Amino acid sequence: MTAATFDLGKLHGGLRLDANKAQATGSDIVSIPIPDQLVIPLKQHVGEEAQPLVSIGDKVLRGQLIAECVGSLGAPVHASSSGTLVAIEPWPVTRRFGDKALCMIIETDGEDRAIEHDTFPDYDTLEPAALLERIVSGGIVGLGGAVFPTAQKLMQAGTCEIDMLILNAVECEPYISCDDMLMRERAAEVISGAQILLHALGIDRCLIGIESDKPEAIDALLSVLAEIDDERITVKQVPTVYPSGGEDQLVQLIANREVPSGGLPTDIGCLVQNVGTAAAVHDWIVDGRPLTSRVTTITGNGIEAPMNVRARIGTPVGDVAKQAGGYTDKAEVLIIGGPMTGKSVSTDEVPVVKATNCVLVMSEPPGDGKELPCIRCGECAAACPVQLMPQQLFWYACADNEDKLREYGLTDCIECGCCDLVCPSHIPLTFDFRMAKARIREQADEKARAERARRRFEARNERLERDRESRDEELRAQKAQAKKAGRDAIAEILARKRGKDKK
Ligand code: SF4
Ligand code: SF4
């Protein structure tokens, strides 16, 4: 690993890492046999947990909708093979916080019977709004790891002035090669997905950003483009530097536009989608296949035969390892994701989910070392692609100083792990930043909850005050009326009396 020293345009920092990808790219993608049991989490996206639509004991078919989305950031969930739903229960999963989540457990019947869905090979005859609605129902989320529901991202983009679609084909993290292999084998589907997304967005410009160390994938994309002659789509190579696949970094590198601090690529007219997501959009719209499987890399020195596999969503990671020859005697650490941003898990019972781009089995955790005090060397700041000062952030994270953390840009941290890797004191900076961000989010949520409660309390008081005033008003009116009636009665008596006296 060496620090990136050549010209990267405007990209600051970054690291040139040993790629370690060749181990898994020597053979074609292998489809894993149907596992005996599928474990499908109800939440595989950023929004709320999906709501089950089937009950325990029900038979399900591959591609059948088994849980519907809840809330604006939800995504529906489909069965990835035929069988019987035997439980809905907490199960070990790969999560940033907490280790278990509610999953639907399907005992497969080995028949893999599928439900038929409509297909739209002539998708360009659909209005963009109808196409978006269709994409929602395919359960497609960002397969690069962000798992933001694709249709919602497109809909949000509809409220901005988007003029460019960017397909992210940059797999800058070491070991991961699932997108590389997908493009080598399914370049036509990736390009078709790009065309569908262009139609849904109503724009005519797409850049595919890909690292220069993927010549086979580049050739595959270029030969499809040459064949279909679609001038709207251009392949742009970027240097092999980590983390050039970060959304903001990629936009900067290939579109030369800078995402403002705290902003999104859509703020500057760019919508970024992963190449795997584009292929999934094609599969759903053109072939009627919802997102029920994905390509995953299984690699590391703890695996006998590193490779890329197509695994059904819900396949236990242990089954994936078995397909790759099983574990070596070096296997000690299991990481879901890459060595920089992945999450280590304690069991291979965790299932492959929509976000699982890599299963890494290692003899030791990456970047392991005895933590020492900060020596203020500044290496972390030099490596940070967002130009933050990690040593300062670390200081304020330890002090739990939210104001200073905000001032020093913690919310712009993309949790890339570059600072960890260069830190001679082995300080787990990224972990501390992640926790600090979670605390800030929690405090913000708490503040928002308190604010909502305060508003509710004030609204209730105002309503009570209004009710009291209107009751007082009514009482005053009744009293005035009674007084007037009394005065009128007396006046009448007096008038009558005066009348009698005259007589
Ligand atoms: S983890 Fe955050 S602070 Fe560290 S290098 Fe990456 S962006 Fe910078
Ligand atoms: S790299 Fe580590 S030791 Fe050096 S300034 Fe940053 S946190 Fe401190």
Short mmCIF file of C-alpha atoms and ligand atoms in Angstrom, two decimals:
data_model
loop_
_atom_site.label_atom_id
_atom_site.label_comp_id
_atom_site.label_asym_id
_atom_site.label_seq_id
_atom_site.Cartn_x
_atom_site.Cartn_y
_atom_site.Cartn_z
CA MET A 1 0.00 0.00 0.00
CA THR A 2 1.35 3.44 -0.94
CA ALA A 3 -0.15 6.91 -0.76
CA ALA A 4 -1.46 8.11 -4.11
CA THR A 5 1.00 10.62 -5.51
CA PHE A 6 0.00 11.00 -9.16
CA ASP A 7 -2.44 13.52 -10.51
CA LEU A 8 -6.00 12.54 -9.66
CA GLY A 9 -7.59 15.70 -10.90
CA LYS A 10 -9.18 17.27 -7.91
CA LEU A 11 -9.31 14.19 -5.69
CA HIS A 12 -7.55 14.83 -2.41
CA GLY A 13 -5.76 12.12 -0.44
CA GLY A 14 -6.69 8.52 -1.10
CA LEU A 15 -4.51 5.44 -1.03
CA ARG A 16 -3.15 2.97 -3.55
CA LEU A 17 -3.91 -0.37 -1.98
CA ASP A 18 -2.86 -3.87 -2.93
CA ALA A 19 -5.87 -4.95 -4.96
CA ASN A 20 -5.92 -8.68 -4.11
CA LYS A 21 -8.64 -9.24 -6.71
CA ALA A 22 -7.03 -11.67 -9.11
CA GLN A 23 -7.65 -14.62 -6.74
CA ALA A 24 -11.39 -14.42 -7.33
CA THR A 25 -11.53 -13.41 -11.00
CA GLY A 26 -9.87 -16.45 -12.54
CA SER A 27 -13.13 -18.30 -13.14
CA ASP A 28 -16.66 -17.47 -14.29
CA ILE A 29 -19.40 -16.55 -11.83
CA VAL A 30 -20.76 -19.75 -10.27
CA SER A 31 -24.42 -20.09 -9.30
CA ILE A 32 -24.82 -21.55 -5.82
CA PRO A 33 -27.28 -24.46 -5.48
CA ILE A 34 -30.55 -23.74 -3.71
CA PRO A 35 -29.86 -23.90 0.04
CA ASP A 36 -32.12 -26.03 2.29
CA GLN A 37 -33.14 -22.90 4.12
CA LEU A 38 -33.33 -19.28 3.07
CA VAL A 39 -33.11 -16.55 5.71
CA ILE A 40 -34.53 -13.35 4.27
CA PRO A 41 -34.34 -10.21 6.44
CA LEU A 42 -37.33 -7.88 6.35
CA LYS A 43 -35.01 -4.91 6.32
CA GLN A 44 -32.41 -4.87 3.56
CA HIS A 45 -32.73 -1.19 2.72
CA VAL A 46 -32.28 2.14 4.48
CA GLY A 47 -35.95 2.67 5.40
CA GLU A 48 -38.37 0.85 7.67
CA GLU A 49 -38.69 -2.92 7.98
CA ALA A 50 -40.98 -4.43 5.32
CA GLN A 51 -44.33 -5.88 6.43
CA PRO A 52 -44.84 -9.65 5.89
CA LEU A 53 -47.64 -10.57 3.48
CA VAL A 54 -47.53 -14.34 4.07
CA SER A 55 -48.05 -16.38 7.23
CA ILE A 56 -46.14 -19.25 8.78
CA GLY A 57 -47.03 -22.47 6.96
CA ASP A 58 -47.75 -20.70 3.64
CA LYS A 59 -46.20 -22.02 0.43
CA VAL A 60 -44.25 -19.43 -1.56
CA LEU A 61 -42.84 -19.27 -5.09
CA ARG A 62 -39.61 -17.75 -6.36
CA GLY A 63 -40.18 -14.11 -7.15
CA GLN A 64 -43.35 -13.93 -5.04
CA LEU A 65 -43.82 -10.74 -3.06
CA ILE A 66 -43.59 -11.84 0.59
CA ALA A 67 -43.22 -8.50 2.37
CA GLU A 68 -44.42 -5.08 1.25
CA CYS A 69 -42.60 -1.84 1.77
CA VAL A 70 -43.49 0.49 4.59
CA GLY A 71 -42.72 4.22 4.49
CA SER A 72 -41.15 6.31 1.78
CA LEU A 73 -37.73 4.61 1.97
CA GLY A 74 -38.88 1.01 2.10
CA ALA A 75 -38.38 -1.73 -0.47
CA PRO A 76 -40.48 -4.84 -1.06
CA VAL A 77 -39.03 -8.30 -0.43
CA HIS A 78 -39.50 -11.35 -2.69
CA ALA A 79 -38.95 -15.04 -2.05
CA SER A 80 -35.75 -16.25 -3.69
CA SER A 81 -36.91 -19.85 -4.20
CA SER A 82 -40.04 -21.93 -3.73
CA GLY A 83 -40.83 -23.59 -0.41
CA THR A 84 -42.66 -23.07 2.88
CA LEU A 85 -42.42 -20.16 5.27
CA VAL A 86 -41.55 -21.84 8.58
CA ALA A 87 -40.77 -18.88 10.84
CA ILE A 88 -40.49 -15.13 11.15
CA GLU A 89 -37.96 -14.57 13.89
CA PRO A 90 -34.81 -12.68 14.91
CA TRP A 91 -31.74 -14.14 13.21
CA PRO A 92 -28.03 -13.17 13.11
CA VAL A 93 -27.45 -10.65 10.32
CA THR A 94 -24.76 -8.23 9.23
CA ARG A 95 -25.66 -4.93 10.78
CA ARG A 96 -23.83 -1.88 11.81
CA PHE A 97 -25.59 -1.76 15.16
CA GLY A 98 -27.05 -4.85 16.80
CA ASP A 99 -26.54 -8.38 15.59
CA LYS A 100 -30.01 -9.77 14.99
CA ALA A 101 -32.94 -8.73 12.84
CA LEU A 102 -36.36 -10.10 11.99
CA CYS A 103 -36.07 -12.60 9.13
CA MET A 104 -38.46 -14.76 7.14
CA ILE A 105 -37.21 -18.36 7.18
CA ILE A 106 -38.17 -20.41 4.12
CA GLU A 107 -37.62 -24.16 3.93
CA THR A 108 -37.00 -24.69 0.24
CA ASP A 109 -38.56 -27.57 -1.71
CA GLY A 110 -35.81 -27.81 -4.34
CA GLU A 111 -38.30 -27.26 -7.17
CA ASP A 112 -37.58 -23.55 -7.57
CA ARG A 113 -41.03 -22.89 -9.03
CA ALA A 114 -41.40 -19.23 -9.98
CA ILE A 115 -44.26 -16.76 -10.17
CA GLU A 116 -44.80 -15.00 -13.52
CA HIS A 117 -44.33 -11.22 -13.62
CA ASP A 118 -45.12 -8.83 -16.47
CA THR A 119 -42.22 -7.91 -18.72
CA PHE A 120 -41.64 -4.58 -20.45
CA PRO A 121 -39.05 -5.01 -23.20
CA ASP A 122 -40.59 -1.91 -24.84
CA TYR A 123 -40.17 0.09 -21.66
CA ASP A 124 -39.64 3.28 -23.68
CA THR A 125 -43.35 3.28 -24.53
CA LEU A 126 -44.06 3.75 -20.79
CA GLU A 127 -44.29 7.20 -19.26
CA PRO A 128 -41.32 7.81 -16.89
CA ALA A 129 -43.74 7.94 -13.91
CA ALA A 130 -45.18 4.52 -14.81
CA LEU A 131 -41.67 3.14 -15.24
CA LEU A 132 -40.68 4.46 -11.80
CA GLU A 133 -43.72 2.84 -10.24
CA ARG A 134 -42.73 -0.41 -11.90
CA ILE A 135 -39.14 -0.15 -10.59
CA VAL A 136 -40.47 0.31 -7.02
CA SER A 137 -42.15 -3.08 -7.11
CA GLY A 138 -38.97 -4.94 -8.12
CA GLY A 139 -37.43 -4.55 -4.65
CA ILE A 140 -34.33 -2.96 -6.18
CA VAL A 141 -31.94 -1.09 -3.90
CA GLY A 142 -28.45 0.33 -4.45
CA LEU A 143 -26.27 -2.77 -4.74
CA GLY A 144 -23.03 -0.87 -4.17
CA GLY A 145 -23.68 -1.12 -0.44
CA ALA A 146 -25.80 1.97 0.24
CA VAL A 147 -29.06 -0.01 -0.21
CA PHE A 148 -31.04 3.17 -0.86
CA PRO A 149 -34.20 2.10 -2.73
CA THR A 150 -33.52 2.80 -6.39
CA ALA A 151 -36.98 4.03 -7.37
CA GLN A 152 -37.10 6.47 -4.45
CA LYS A 153 -33.69 7.80 -5.43
CA LEU A 154 -34.99 8.34 -8.96
CA MET A 155 -38.15 10.01 -7.64
CA GLN A 156 -36.17 12.34 -5.39
CA ALA A 157 -34.00 13.15 -8.38
CA GLY A 158 -37.18 14.21 -10.16
CA THR A 159 -37.40 17.19 -7.82
CA CYS A 160 -33.86 18.31 -8.78
CA GLU A 161 -32.39 19.48 -12.08
CA ILE A 162 -30.66 16.23 -13.06
CA ASP A 163 -28.81 16.19 -16.36
CA MET A 164 -26.39 13.31 -15.85
CA LEU A 165 -26.65 9.68 -14.83
CA ILE A 166 -23.43 8.22 -13.46
CA LEU A 167 -22.99 4.48 -13.24
CA ASN A 168 -20.49 3.56 -10.57
CA ALA A 169 -18.31 0.68 -11.76
CA VAL A 170 -15.45 1.57 -9.45
CA GLU A 171 -14.80 -1.22 -7.01
CA CYS A 172 -11.96 0.50 -5.27
CA GLU A 173 -11.91 -1.59 -2.11
CA PRO A 174 -9.37 -4.45 -2.16
CA TYR A 175 -10.60 -8.03 -2.65
CA ILE A 176 -14.06 -7.12 -4.04
CA SER A 177 -14.55 -8.04 -7.70
CA CYS A 178 -18.28 -8.79 -8.05
CA ASP A 179 -18.99 -5.74 -10.24
CA ASP A 180 -15.93 -6.45 -12.38
CA MET A 181 -17.16 -10.00 -13.05
CA LEU A 182 -20.74 -8.84 -13.58
CA MET A 183 -19.61 -6.38 -16.26
CA ARG A 184 -17.41 -8.97 -17.95
CA GLU A 185 -20.31 -11.42 -18.15
CA ARG A 186 -23.39 -9.19 -18.35
CA ALA A 187 -22.24 -5.94 -19.94
CA ALA A 188 -25.32 -5.88 -22.22
CA GLU A 189 -27.69 -6.01 -19.23
CA VAL A 190 -25.74 -3.23 -17.47
CA ILE A 191 -26.01 -1.00 -20.55
CA SER A 192 -29.70 -1.88 -20.96
CA GLY A 193 -30.25 -0.90 -17.30
CA ALA A 194 -28.52 2.42 -17.99
CA GLN A 195 -30.87 3.03 -20.93
CA ILE A 196 -33.93 2.27 -18.78
CA LEU A 197 -32.68 4.63 -16.06
CA LEU A 198 -32.08 7.36 -18.67
CA HIS A 199 -35.68 6.96 -19.87
CA ALA A 200 -37.02 7.05 -16.29
CA LEU A 201 -35.05 10.25 -15.63
CA GLY A 202 -35.92 11.83 -18.98
CA ILE A 203 -32.26 12.71 -19.68
CA ASP A 204 -29.77 11.69 -22.35
CA ARG A 205 -26.35 11.61 -20.75
CA CYS A 206 -24.74 8.75 -18.87
CA LEU A 207 -21.13 8.32 -17.79
CA ILE A 208 -19.89 4.96 -16.59
CA GLY A 209 -16.94 5.46 -14.23
CA ILE A 210 -14.65 2.45 -14.10
CA GLU A 211 -11.12 1.87 -12.77
CA SER A 212 -8.39 1.46 -15.36
CA ASP A 213 -7.35 -1.91 -13.87
CA LYS A 214 -10.48 -3.63 -15.23
CA PRO A 215 -9.54 -4.03 -18.92
CA GLU A 216 -11.85 -7.02 -19.55
CA ALA A 217 -14.88 -5.21 -18.15
CA ILE A 218 -14.01 -2.03 -20.07
CA ASP A 219 -13.73 -4.02 -23.31
CA ALA A 220 -17.04 -5.75 -22.64
CA LEU A 221 -18.85 -2.43 -22.06
CA LEU A 222 -17.23 -0.78 -25.08
CA SER A 223 -18.07 -3.65 -27.40
CA VAL A 224 -21.76 -3.56 -26.36
CA LEU A 225 -21.81 0.22 -26.87
CA ALA A 226 -20.17 -0.12 -30.27
CA GLU A 227 -22.79 -2.67 -31.25
CA ILE A 228 -25.83 -0.67 -30.17
CA ASP A 229 -24.33 2.69 -31.11
CA ASP A 230 -25.86 4.63 -28.19
CA GLU A 231 -23.98 7.90 -28.05
CA ARG A 232 -25.67 8.94 -24.83
CA ILE A 233 -23.48 6.56 -22.84
CA THR A 234 -19.73 7.06 -22.34
CA VAL A 235 -17.24 4.89 -20.43
CA LYS A 236 -14.74 6.93 -18.42
CA GLN A 237 -11.72 5.42 -16.77
CA VAL A 238 -10.50 6.55 -13.37
CA PRO A 239 -7.21 5.76 -11.64
CA THR A 240 -7.06 2.77 -9.32
CA VAL A 241 -7.04 4.67 -6.08
CA TYR A 242 -9.10 4.14 -2.97
CA PRO A 243 -11.77 5.60 -2.47
CA SER A 244 -12.43 6.84 -6.02
CA GLY A 245 -15.67 4.82 -5.91
CA GLY A 246 -17.17 7.07 -3.23
CA GLU A 247 -20.13 8.86 -4.84
CA ASP A 248 -18.80 12.36 -4.28
CA GLN A 249 -15.27 11.38 -5.32
CA LEU A 250 -16.48 9.69 -8.50
CA VAL A 251 -18.63 12.68 -9.48
CA GLN A 252 -15.62 14.90 -9.00
CA LEU A 253 -13.34 12.62 -11.01
CA ILE A 254 -15.51 11.97 -14.04
CA ALA A 255 -17.94 14.88 -14.16
CA ASN A 256 -15.62 17.50 -12.67
CA ARG A 257 -18.41 18.73 -10.41
CA GLU A 258 -17.95 19.24 -6.68
CA VAL A 259 -20.62 18.03 -4.29
CA PRO A 260 -21.12 20.76 -1.68
CA SER A 261 -20.41 19.97 1.98
CA GLY A 262 -23.46 18.30 3.48
CA GLY A 263 -25.00 18.00 -0.01
CA LEU A 264 -25.71 15.21 -2.48
CA PRO A 265 -24.64 14.58 -6.09
CA THR A 266 -28.24 15.41 -7.09
CA ASP A 267 -27.61 18.98 -5.84
CA ILE A 268 -25.20 19.40 -8.77
CA GLY A 269 -27.26 17.54 -11.37
CA CYS A 270 -25.82 14.01 -11.04
CA LEU A 271 -27.59 10.82 -10.10
CA VAL A 272 -25.27 7.95 -9.19
CA GLN A 273 -26.24 4.28 -9.42
CA ASN A 274 -24.14 1.16 -9.11
CA VAL A 275 -23.65 -1.04 -12.20
CA GLY A 276 -25.16 -4.02 -10.36
CA THR A 277 -28.24 -1.93 -9.70
CA ALA A 278 -28.49 -1.10 -13.41
CA ALA A 279 -28.38 -4.82 -14.28
CA ALA A 280 -31.05 -5.51 -11.62
CA VAL A 281 -33.27 -2.82 -13.20
CA HIS A 282 -32.88 -4.55 -16.57
CA ASP A 283 -33.71 -7.97 -15.05
CA TRP A 284 -36.91 -6.65 -13.49
CA ILE A 285 -38.19 -4.38 -16.25
CA VAL A 286 -37.22 -6.38 -19.33
CA ASP A 287 -37.29 -9.95 -17.97
CA GLY A 288 -39.76 -9.64 -15.07
CA ARG A 289 -37.27 -10.97 -12.49
CA PRO A 290 -37.34 -9.09 -9.17
CA LEU A 291 -34.19 -8.77 -7.08
CA THR A 292 -33.80 -12.22 -5.53
CA SER A 293 -30.10 -12.89 -6.09
CA ARG A 294 -26.84 -11.05 -6.50
CA VAL A 295 -23.19 -11.57 -7.41
CA THR A 296 -20.92 -11.78 -4.36
CA THR A 297 -17.17 -12.21 -4.06
CA ILE A 298 -15.97 -14.86 -1.62
CA THR A 299 -12.27 -14.51 -1.00
CA GLY A 300 -9.38 -14.10 1.46
CA ASN A 301 -6.63 -16.39 2.69
CA GLY A 302 -9.20 -18.24 4.80
CA ILE A 303 -11.00 -19.58 1.70
CA GLU A 304 -9.82 -22.55 -0.36
CA ALA A 305 -10.98 -21.39 -3.80
CA PRO A 306 -11.81 -17.65 -3.96
CA MET A 307 -14.39 -16.91 -6.62
CA ASN A 308 -17.47 -14.87 -7.51
CA VAL A 309 -20.81 -16.53 -7.01
CA ARG A 310 -24.42 -15.72 -7.79
CA ALA A 311 -26.21 -16.35 -4.51
CA ARG A 312 -29.90 -16.16 -3.76
CA ILE A 313 -30.84 -13.52 -1.21
CA GLY A 314 -31.13 -15.40 2.07
CA THR A 315 -28.39 -17.98 1.36
CA PRO A 316 -26.38 -18.59 4.56
CA VAL A 317 -22.79 -17.39 4.20
CA GLY A 318 -21.64 -20.87 5.30
CA ASP A 319 -23.17 -22.28 2.08
CA VAL A 320 -21.29 -19.67 0.04
CA ALA A 321 -18.02 -20.70 1.72
CA LYS A 322 -18.80 -24.36 0.99
CA GLN A 323 -19.22 -23.54 -2.71
CA ALA A 324 -15.76 -21.93 -2.64
CA GLY A 325 -14.10 -25.09 -1.31
CA GLY A 326 -14.64 -24.35 2.35
CA TYR A 327 -12.40 -22.65 4.89
CA THR A 328 -8.62 -23.06 5.08
CA ASP A 329 -6.91 -23.69 8.39
CA LYS A 330 -5.97 -19.99 8.41
CA ALA A 331 -9.61 -18.85 8.63
CA GLU A 332 -10.05 -16.74 11.76
CA VAL A 333 -12.01 -13.64 10.83
CA LEU A 334 -15.24 -13.39 8.80
CA ILE A 335 -15.97 -9.99 7.28
CA ILE A 336 -19.03 -9.09 5.25
CA GLY A 337 -17.90 -6.42 2.78
CA GLY A 338 -14.35 -5.33 2.07
CA PRO A 339 -11.44 -4.91 4.45
CA MET A 340 -11.90 -1.12 4.60
CA THR A 341 -15.60 -0.72 5.27
CA GLY A 342 -16.84 -4.26 5.92
CA LYS A 343 -18.27 -5.54 9.16
CA SER A 344 -16.91 -8.58 10.98
CA VAL A 345 -19.48 -11.10 12.09
CA SER A 346 -19.23 -13.95 14.56
CA THR A 347 -21.17 -16.61 12.66
CA ASP A 348 -21.51 -17.82 9.07
CA GLU A 349 -25.23 -18.30 9.66
CA VAL A 350 -25.71 -14.68 8.53
CA PRO A 351 -27.47 -14.60 5.16
CA VAL A 352 -26.44 -13.01 1.90
CA VAL A 353 -28.58 -9.88 1.55
CA LYS A 354 -29.02 -7.29 -1.19
CA ALA A 355 -26.00 -5.37 0.19
CA THR A 356 -23.59 -8.33 0.39
CA ASN A 357 -20.94 -7.56 -2.21
CA CYS A 358 -18.19 -9.60 -0.54
CA VAL A 359 -17.52 -12.31 2.01
CA LEU A 360 -13.94 -12.01 3.19
CA VAL A 361 -12.34 -14.71 5.31
CA MET A 362 -8.99 -13.75 6.77
CA SER A 363 -6.36 -15.08 9.13
CA GLU A 364 -6.39 -11.80 11.06
CA PRO A 365 -8.45 -8.62 11.12
CA PRO A 366 -7.21 -5.91 8.71
CA GLY A 367 -5.29 -3.09 10.39
CA ASP A 368 -5.04 -4.92 13.67
CA GLY A 369 -2.45 -3.52 16.06
CA LYS A 370 -2.04 -2.25 19.59
CA GLU A 371 -3.63 1.17 19.93
CA LEU A 372 -1.17 3.89 21.00
CA PRO A 373 -1.61 7.62 21.70
CA CYS A 374 -1.85 10.05 18.78
CA ILE A 375 1.57 11.49 17.89
CA ARG A 376 0.07 14.32 15.76
CA CYS A 377 1.92 13.12 12.66
CA GLY A 378 -0.82 14.36 10.31
CA GLU A 379 -0.79 11.22 8.12
CA CYS A 380 -4.53 10.80 8.58
CA ALA A 381 -5.28 14.32 7.30
CA ALA A 382 -3.04 13.77 4.25
CA ALA A 383 -4.93 10.57 3.39
CA CYS A 384 -8.47 11.86 3.98
CA PRO A 385 -10.31 12.21 0.65
CA VAL A 386 -12.76 14.70 2.16
CA GLN A 387 -9.98 16.93 3.50
CA LEU A 388 -11.03 16.51 7.09
CA MET A 389 -8.68 16.56 10.08
CA PRO A 390 -9.23 13.12 11.58
CA GLN A 391 -6.87 13.74 14.50
CA GLN A 392 -8.99 16.75 15.58
CA LEU A 393 -12.22 14.84 15.02
CA PHE A 394 -10.84 12.00 17.13
CA TRP A 395 -10.10 14.44 19.93
CA TYR A 396 -13.61 15.88 19.85
CA ALA A 397 -15.21 12.45 19.45
CA CYS A 398 -13.46 11.34 22.66
CA ALA A 399 -14.70 14.51 24.38
CA ASP A 400 -18.19 13.99 22.93
CA ASN A 401 -18.12 17.63 21.77
CA GLU A 402 -20.95 17.68 19.25
CA ASP A 403 -20.54 21.33 18.26
CA LYS A 404 -16.86 20.91 17.46
CA LEU A 405 -17.51 17.65 15.62
CA ARG A 406 -19.98 19.46 13.42
CA GLU A 407 -17.64 22.41 12.97
CA TYR A 408 -14.85 20.05 11.88
CA GLY A 409 -17.13 18.35 9.34
CA LEU A 410 -17.82 14.95 10.90
CA THR A 411 -21.01 14.66 8.89
CA ASP A 412 -18.96 14.82 5.66
CA CYS A 413 -16.87 11.79 6.71
CA ILE A 414 -17.57 8.94 4.27
CA GLU A 415 -16.18 6.33 6.70
CA CYS A 416 -13.68 5.16 4.09
CA GLY A 417 -11.10 3.99 6.64
CA CYS A 418 -8.10 5.68 4.93
CA CYS A 419 -7.17 7.44 8.17
CA ASP A 420 -7.18 4.17 10.11
CA LEU A 421 -4.94 2.50 7.63
CA VAL A 422 -2.20 5.14 7.67
CA CYS A 423 -2.32 5.82 11.42
CA PRO A 424 0.97 4.63 12.96
CA SER A 425 -0.76 4.55 16.36
CA HIS A 426 -3.40 2.09 15.14
CA ILE A 427 -6.21 4.30 16.41
CA PRO A 428 -9.59 2.99 15.19
CA LEU A 429 -10.56 6.45 13.96
CA THR A 430 -13.34 5.37 11.59
CA PHE A 431 -15.04 3.29 14.26
CA ASP A 432 -14.95 6.28 16.63
CA PHE A 433 -16.37 8.54 13.91
CA ARG A 434 -19.13 6.05 13.14
CA MET A 435 -20.10 5.89 16.79
CA ALA A 436 -19.92 9.68 17.15
CA LYS A 437 -22.16 10.09 14.11
CA ALA A 438 -24.63 7.61 15.57
CA ARG A 439 -24.63 9.55 18.85
CA ILE A 440 -25.22 12.81 17.00
CA ARG A 441 -28.03 11.22 15.01
CA GLU A 442 -29.53 9.85 18.22
CA GLN A 443 -29.27 13.24 19.90
CA ALA A 444 -30.81 14.90 16.84
CA ASP A 445 -33.64 12.34 16.90
CA GLU A 446 -34.05 12.92 20.63
CA LYS A 447 -34.11 16.70 20.03
CA ALA A 448 -36.65 16.27 17.23
CA ARG A 449 -38.79 14.05 19.47
CA ALA A 450 -38.56 16.61 22.32
CA GLU A 451 -39.41 19.39 19.85
CA ARG A 452 -42.43 17.46 18.58
CA ALA A 453 -43.54 16.80 22.19
CA ARG A 454 -43.06 20.52 23.02
CA ARG A 455 -45.12 21.54 19.98
CA ARG A 456 -47.82 19.05 20.91
CA PHE A 457 -47.82 20.36 24.50
CA GLU A 458 -48.02 23.98 23.33
CA ALA A 459 -50.74 23.17 20.83
CA ARG A 460 -52.71 21.42 23.58
CA ASN A 461 -52.28 24.42 25.91
CA GLU A 462 -53.34 26.79 23.14
CA ARG A 463 -56.39 24.64 22.44
CA LEU A 464 -57.29 24.55 26.15
CA GLU A 465 -56.79 28.31 26.36
CA ARG A 466 -59.01 28.83 23.30
CA ASP A 467 -61.65 26.50 24.80
CA ARG A 468 -61.50 28.37 28.11
CA GLU A 469 -61.77 31.73 26.37
CA SER A 470 -64.71 30.58 24.31
CA ARG A 471 -66.41 29.17 27.45
CA ASP A 472 -65.74 32.45 29.29
CA GLU A 473 -67.09 34.34 26.31
CA GLU A 474 -70.18 32.15 26.29
CA LEU A 475 -70.59 32.61 30.06
CA ARG A 476 -70.20 36.38 29.71
CA ALA A 477 -72.77 36.37 26.92
CA GLN A 478 -75.16 34.25 29.03
CA LYS A 479 -74.65 36.58 32.01
CA ALA A 480 -75.20 39.66 29.87
CA GLN A 481 -78.29 38.07 28.39
CA ALA A 482 -79.57 37.16 31.89
CA LYS A 483 -78.82 40.70 33.11
CA LYS A 484 -80.61 42.19 30.13
CA ALA A 485 -83.55 39.83 30.61
CA GLY A 486 -83.66 40.86 34.28
CA ARG A 487 -83.50 44.55 33.33
CA ASP A 488 -86.20 44.04 30.68
CA ALA A 489 -88.43 42.21 33.20
CA ILE A 490 -88.02 45.00 35.80
CA ALA A 491 -88.65 47.63 33.12
CA GLU A 492 -91.81 45.79 32.12
CA ILE A 493 -93.03 45.53 35.74
CA LEU A 494 -92.29 49.20 36.27
CA ALA A 495 -94.03 50.06 33.01
CA ARG A 496 -97.05 48.03 34.03
CA LYS A 497 -97.00 49.61 37.48
CA ARG A 498 -96.81 53.11 35.99
CA GLY A 499 -99.77 52.21 33.75
CA LYS A 500 -101.89 51.15 36.75
CA ASP A 501 -100.93 54.29 38.75
CA LYS A 502 -102.15 56.54 35.90
CA LYS A 503 -105.48 54.78 35.91
S1 SF4 B 1 -12.89 7.76 7.48
FE1 SF4 B 1 -13.63 9.87 7.40
S2 SF4 B 1 -12.04 11.07 8.40
FE2 SF4 B 1 -11.13 9.06 7.91
S3 SF4 B 1 -10.16 9.38 5.95
FE3 SF4 B 1 -12.21 8.59 5.52
S4 SF4 B 1 -13.48 10.44 5.24
FE4 SF4 B 1 -11.57 11.09 6.23
S1 SF4 B 2 -2.38 9.41 11.85
FE1 SF4 B 2 -2.85 8.70 13.93
S2 SF4 B 2 -1.13 9.39 15.11
FE2 SF4 B 2 -1.01 10.51 13.20
S3 SF4 B 2 -2.16 12.42 13.62
FE3 SF4 B 2 -3.61 10.98 12.79
S4 SF4 B 2 -4.55 10.03 14.56
FE4 SF4 B 2 -2.64 10.96 15.27
#
